[in-house]
mmCIF file with all atom_site columns, N, CA and C in Angstrom:
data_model
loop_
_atom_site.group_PDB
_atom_site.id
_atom_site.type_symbol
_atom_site.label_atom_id
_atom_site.label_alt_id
_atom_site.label_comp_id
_atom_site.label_asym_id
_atom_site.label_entity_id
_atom_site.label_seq_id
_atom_site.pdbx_PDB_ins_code
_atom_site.Cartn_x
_atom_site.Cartn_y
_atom_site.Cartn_z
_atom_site.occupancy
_atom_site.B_iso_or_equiv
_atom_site.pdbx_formal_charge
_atom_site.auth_seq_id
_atom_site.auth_comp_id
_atom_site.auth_asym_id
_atom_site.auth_atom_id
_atom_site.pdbx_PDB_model_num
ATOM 1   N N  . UNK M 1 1  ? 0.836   -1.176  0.000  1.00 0.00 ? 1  UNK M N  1
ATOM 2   C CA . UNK M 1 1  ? 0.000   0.000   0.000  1.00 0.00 ? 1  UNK M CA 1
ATOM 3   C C  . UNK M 1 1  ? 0.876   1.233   0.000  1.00 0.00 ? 1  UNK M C  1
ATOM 4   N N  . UNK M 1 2  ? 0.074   2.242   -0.145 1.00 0.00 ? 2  UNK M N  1
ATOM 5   C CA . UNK M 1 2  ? 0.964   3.647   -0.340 1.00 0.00 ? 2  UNK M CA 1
ATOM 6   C C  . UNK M 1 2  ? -0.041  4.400   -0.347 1.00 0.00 ? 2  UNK M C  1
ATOM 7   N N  . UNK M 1 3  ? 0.285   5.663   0.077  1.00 0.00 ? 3  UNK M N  1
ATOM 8   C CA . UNK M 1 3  ? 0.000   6.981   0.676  1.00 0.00 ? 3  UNK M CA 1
ATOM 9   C C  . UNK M 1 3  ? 0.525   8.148   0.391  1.00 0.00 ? 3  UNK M C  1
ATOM 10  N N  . UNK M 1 4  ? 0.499   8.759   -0.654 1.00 0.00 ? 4  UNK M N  1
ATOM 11  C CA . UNK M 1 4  ? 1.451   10.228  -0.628 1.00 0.00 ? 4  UNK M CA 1
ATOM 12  C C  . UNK M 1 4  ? 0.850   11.275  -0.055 1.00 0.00 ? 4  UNK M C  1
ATOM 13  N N  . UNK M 1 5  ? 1.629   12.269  0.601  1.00 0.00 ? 5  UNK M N  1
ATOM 14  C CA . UNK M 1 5  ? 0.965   13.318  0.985  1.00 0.00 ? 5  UNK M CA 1
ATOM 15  C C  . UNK M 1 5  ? 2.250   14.416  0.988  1.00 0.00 ? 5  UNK M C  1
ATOM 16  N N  . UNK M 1 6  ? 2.269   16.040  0.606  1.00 0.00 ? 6  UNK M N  1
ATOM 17  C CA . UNK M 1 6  ? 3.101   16.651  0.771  1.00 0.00 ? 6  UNK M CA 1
ATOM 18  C C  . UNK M 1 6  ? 3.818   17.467  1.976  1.00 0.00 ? 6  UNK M C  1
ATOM 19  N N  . UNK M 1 7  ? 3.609   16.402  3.351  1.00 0.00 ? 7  UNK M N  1
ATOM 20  C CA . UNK M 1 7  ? 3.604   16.860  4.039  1.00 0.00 ? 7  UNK M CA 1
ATOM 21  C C  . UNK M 1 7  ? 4.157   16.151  5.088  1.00 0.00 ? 7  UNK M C  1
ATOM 22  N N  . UNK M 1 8  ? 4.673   15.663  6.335  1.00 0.00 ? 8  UNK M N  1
ATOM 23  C CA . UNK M 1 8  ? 5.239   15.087  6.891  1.00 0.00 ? 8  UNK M CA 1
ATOM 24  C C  . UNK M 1 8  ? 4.669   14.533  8.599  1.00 0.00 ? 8  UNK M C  1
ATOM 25  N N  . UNK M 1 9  ? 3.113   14.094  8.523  1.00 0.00 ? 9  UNK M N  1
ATOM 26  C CA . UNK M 1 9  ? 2.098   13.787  9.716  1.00 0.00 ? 9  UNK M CA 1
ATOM 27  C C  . UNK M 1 9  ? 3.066   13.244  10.570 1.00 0.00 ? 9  UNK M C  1
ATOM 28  N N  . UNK M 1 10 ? 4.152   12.068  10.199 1.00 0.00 ? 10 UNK M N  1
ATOM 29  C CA . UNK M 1 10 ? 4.356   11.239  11.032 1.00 0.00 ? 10 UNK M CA 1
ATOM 30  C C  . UNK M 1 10 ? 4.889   11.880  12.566 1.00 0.00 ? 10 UNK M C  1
ATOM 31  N N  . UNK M 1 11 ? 5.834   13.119  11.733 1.00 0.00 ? 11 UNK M N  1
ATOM 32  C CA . UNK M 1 11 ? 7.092   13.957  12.446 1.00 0.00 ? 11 UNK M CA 1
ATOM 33  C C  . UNK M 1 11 ? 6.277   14.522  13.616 1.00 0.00 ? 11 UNK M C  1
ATOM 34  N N  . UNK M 1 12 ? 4.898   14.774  13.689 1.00 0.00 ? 12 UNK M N  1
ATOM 35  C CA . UNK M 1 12 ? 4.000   15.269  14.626 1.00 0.00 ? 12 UNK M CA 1
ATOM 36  C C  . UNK M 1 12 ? 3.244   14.567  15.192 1.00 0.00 ? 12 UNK M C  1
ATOM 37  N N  . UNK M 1 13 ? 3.091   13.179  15.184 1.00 0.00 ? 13 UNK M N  1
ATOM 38  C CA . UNK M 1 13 ? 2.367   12.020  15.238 1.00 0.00 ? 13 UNK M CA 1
ATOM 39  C C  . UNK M 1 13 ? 2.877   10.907  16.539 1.00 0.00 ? 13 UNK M C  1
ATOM 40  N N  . UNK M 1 14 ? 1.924   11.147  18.064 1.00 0.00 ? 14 UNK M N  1
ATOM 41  C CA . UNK M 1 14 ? 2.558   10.431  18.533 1.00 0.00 ? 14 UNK M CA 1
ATOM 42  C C  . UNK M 1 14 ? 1.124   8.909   19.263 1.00 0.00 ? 14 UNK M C  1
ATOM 43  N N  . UNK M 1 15 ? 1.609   8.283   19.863 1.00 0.00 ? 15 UNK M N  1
ATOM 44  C CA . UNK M 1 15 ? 1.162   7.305   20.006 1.00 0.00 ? 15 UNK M CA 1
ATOM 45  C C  . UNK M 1 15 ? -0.650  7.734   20.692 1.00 0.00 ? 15 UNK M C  1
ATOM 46  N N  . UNK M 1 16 ? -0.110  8.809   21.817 1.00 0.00 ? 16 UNK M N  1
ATOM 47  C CA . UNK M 1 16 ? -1.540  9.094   22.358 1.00 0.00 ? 16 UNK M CA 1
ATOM 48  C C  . UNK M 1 16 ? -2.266  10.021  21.902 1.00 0.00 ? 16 UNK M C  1
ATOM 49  N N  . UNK M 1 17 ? -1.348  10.443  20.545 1.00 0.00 ? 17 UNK M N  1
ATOM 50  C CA . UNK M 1 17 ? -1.915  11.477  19.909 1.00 0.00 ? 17 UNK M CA 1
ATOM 51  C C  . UNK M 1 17 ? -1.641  11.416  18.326 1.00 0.00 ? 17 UNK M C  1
ATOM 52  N N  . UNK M 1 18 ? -2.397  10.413  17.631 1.00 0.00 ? 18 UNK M N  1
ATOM 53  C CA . UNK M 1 18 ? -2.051  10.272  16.268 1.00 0.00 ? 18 UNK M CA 1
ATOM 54  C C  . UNK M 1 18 ? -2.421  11.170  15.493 1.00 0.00 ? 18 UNK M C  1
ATOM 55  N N  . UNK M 1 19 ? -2.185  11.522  13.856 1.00 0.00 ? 19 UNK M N  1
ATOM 56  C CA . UNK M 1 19 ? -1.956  12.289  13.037 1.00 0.00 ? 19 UNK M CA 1
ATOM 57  C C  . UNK M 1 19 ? -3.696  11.153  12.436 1.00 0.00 ? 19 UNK M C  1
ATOM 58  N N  . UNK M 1 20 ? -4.886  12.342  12.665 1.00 0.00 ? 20 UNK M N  1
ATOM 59  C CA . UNK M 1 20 ? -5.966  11.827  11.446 1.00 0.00 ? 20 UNK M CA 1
ATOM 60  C C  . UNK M 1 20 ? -5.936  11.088  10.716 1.00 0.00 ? 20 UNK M C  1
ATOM 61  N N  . UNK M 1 21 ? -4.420  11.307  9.772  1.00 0.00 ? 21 UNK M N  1
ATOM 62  C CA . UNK M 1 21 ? -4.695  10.701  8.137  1.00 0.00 ? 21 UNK M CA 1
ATOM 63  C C  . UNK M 1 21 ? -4.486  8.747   8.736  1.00 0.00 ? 21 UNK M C  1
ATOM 64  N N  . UNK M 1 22 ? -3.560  8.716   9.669  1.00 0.00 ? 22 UNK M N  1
ATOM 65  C CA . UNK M 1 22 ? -3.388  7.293   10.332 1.00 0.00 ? 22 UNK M CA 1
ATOM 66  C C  . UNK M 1 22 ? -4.210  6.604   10.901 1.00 0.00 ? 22 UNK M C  1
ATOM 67  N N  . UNK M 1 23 ? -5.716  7.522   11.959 1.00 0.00 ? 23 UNK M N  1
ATOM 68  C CA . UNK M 1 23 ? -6.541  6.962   12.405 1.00 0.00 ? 23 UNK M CA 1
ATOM 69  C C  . UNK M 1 23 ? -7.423  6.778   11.617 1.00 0.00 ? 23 UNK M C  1
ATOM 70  N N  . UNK M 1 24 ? -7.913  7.716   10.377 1.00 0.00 ? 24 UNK M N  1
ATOM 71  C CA . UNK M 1 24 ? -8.691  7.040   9.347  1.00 0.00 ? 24 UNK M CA 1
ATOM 72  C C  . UNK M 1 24 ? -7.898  5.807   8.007  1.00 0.00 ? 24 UNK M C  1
ATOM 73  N N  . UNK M 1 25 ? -6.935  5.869   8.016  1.00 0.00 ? 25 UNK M N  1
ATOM 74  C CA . UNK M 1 25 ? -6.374  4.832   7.534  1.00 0.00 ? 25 UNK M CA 1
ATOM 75  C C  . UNK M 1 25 ? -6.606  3.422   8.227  1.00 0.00 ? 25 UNK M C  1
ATOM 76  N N  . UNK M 1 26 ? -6.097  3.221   9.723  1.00 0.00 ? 26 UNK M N  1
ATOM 77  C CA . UNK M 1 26 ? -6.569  2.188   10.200 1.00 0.00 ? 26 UNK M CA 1
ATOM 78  C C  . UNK M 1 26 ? -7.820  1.972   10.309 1.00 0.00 ? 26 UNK M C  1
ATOM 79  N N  . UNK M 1 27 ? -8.943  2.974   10.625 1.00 0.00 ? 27 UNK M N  1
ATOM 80  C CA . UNK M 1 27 ? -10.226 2.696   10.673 1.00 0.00 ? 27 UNK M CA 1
ATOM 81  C C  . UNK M 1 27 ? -10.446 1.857   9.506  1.00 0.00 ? 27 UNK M C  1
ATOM 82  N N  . UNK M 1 28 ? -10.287 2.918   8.040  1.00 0.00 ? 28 UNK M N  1
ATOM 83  C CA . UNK M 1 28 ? -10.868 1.954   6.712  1.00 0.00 ? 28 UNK M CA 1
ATOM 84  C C  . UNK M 1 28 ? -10.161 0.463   6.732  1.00 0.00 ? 28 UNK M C  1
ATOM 85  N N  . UNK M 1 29 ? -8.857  0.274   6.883  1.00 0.00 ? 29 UNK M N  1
ATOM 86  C CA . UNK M 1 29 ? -8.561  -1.183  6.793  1.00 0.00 ? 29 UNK M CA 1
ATOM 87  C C  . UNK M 1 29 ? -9.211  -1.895  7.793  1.00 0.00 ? 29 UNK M C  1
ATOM 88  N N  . UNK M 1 30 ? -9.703  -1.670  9.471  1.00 0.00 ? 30 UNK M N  1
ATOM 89  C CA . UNK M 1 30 ? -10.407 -2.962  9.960  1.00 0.00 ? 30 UNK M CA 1
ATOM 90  C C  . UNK M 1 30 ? -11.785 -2.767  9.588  1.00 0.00 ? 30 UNK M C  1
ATOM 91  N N  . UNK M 1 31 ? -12.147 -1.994  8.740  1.00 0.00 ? 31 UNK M N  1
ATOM 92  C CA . UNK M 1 31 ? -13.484 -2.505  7.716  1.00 0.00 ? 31 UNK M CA 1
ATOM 93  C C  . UNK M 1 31 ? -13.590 -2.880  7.097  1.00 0.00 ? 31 UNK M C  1
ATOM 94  N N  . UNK M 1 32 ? -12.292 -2.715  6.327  1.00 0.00 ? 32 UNK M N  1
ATOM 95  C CA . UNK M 1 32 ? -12.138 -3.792  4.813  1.00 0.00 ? 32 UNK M CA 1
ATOM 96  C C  . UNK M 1 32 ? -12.333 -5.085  5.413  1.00 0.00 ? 32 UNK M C  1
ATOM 97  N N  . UNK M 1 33 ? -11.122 -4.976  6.702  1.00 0.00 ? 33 UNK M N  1
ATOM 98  C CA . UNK M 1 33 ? -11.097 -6.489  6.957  1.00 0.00 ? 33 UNK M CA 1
ATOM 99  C C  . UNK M 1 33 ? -12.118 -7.179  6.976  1.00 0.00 ? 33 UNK M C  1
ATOM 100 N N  . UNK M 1 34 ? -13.422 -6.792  8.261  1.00 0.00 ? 34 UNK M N  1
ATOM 101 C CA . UNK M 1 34 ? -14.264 -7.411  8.489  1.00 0.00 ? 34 UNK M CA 1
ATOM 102 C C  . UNK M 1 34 ? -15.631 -7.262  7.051  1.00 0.00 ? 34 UNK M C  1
ATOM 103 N N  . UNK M 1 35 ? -15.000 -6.675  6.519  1.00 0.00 ? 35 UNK M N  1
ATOM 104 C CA . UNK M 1 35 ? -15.801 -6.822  5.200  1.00 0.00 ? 35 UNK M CA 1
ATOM 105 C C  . UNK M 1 35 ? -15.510 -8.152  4.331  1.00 0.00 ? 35 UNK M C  1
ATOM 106 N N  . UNK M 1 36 ? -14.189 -8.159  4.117  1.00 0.00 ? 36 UNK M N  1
ATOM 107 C CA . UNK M 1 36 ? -13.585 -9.836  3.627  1.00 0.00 ? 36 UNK M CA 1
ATOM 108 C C  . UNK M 1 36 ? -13.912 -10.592 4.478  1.00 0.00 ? 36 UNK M C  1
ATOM 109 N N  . UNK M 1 37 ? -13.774 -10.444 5.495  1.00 0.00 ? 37 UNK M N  1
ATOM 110 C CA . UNK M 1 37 ? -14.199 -12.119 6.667  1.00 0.00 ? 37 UNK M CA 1
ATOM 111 C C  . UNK M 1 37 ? -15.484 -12.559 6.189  1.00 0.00 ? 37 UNK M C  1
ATOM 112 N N  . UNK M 1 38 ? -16.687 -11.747 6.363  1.00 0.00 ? 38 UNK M N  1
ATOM 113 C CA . UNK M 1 38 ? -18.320 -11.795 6.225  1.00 0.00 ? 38 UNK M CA 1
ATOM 114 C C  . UNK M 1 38 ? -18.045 -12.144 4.915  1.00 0.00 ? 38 UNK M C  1
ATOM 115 N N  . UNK M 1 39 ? -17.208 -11.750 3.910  1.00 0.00 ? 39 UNK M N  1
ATOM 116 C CA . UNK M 1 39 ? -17.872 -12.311 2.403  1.00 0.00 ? 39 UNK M CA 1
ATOM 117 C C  . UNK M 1 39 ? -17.117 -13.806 2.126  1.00 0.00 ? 39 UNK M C  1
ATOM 118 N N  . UNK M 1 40 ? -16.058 -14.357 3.407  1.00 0.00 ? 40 UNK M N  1
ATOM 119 C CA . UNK M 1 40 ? -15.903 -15.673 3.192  1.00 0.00 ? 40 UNK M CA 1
ATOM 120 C C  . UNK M 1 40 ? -16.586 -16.518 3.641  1.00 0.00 ? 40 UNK M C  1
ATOM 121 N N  . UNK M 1 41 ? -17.257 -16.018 4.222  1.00 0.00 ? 41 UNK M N  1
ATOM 122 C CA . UNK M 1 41 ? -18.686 -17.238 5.698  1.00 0.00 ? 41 UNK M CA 1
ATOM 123 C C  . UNK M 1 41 ? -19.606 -17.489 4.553  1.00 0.00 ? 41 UNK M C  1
#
């Protein structure tokens, strides 16, 4: 996967305080996920 952005989130990005573009990134992937699980049952 890949992500460009012109800008550098990570450098400001800390564990108890993540950078948006990361918490909606993980959000959409554990939906994908549980979107693939349900379409293998």
């Amino acid at each position: 996967w890949f992500i460009g952005v012109q800008f550098h989130p990570e450098y400001r990005s800390t564990v108890a305080r993540p950078h948006p573009l990361f918490v909606h990134f993980v959000k959409a992937a554990v939906k994908q996920g549980a979107v693939s699980l349900k379409a293998e049952v």
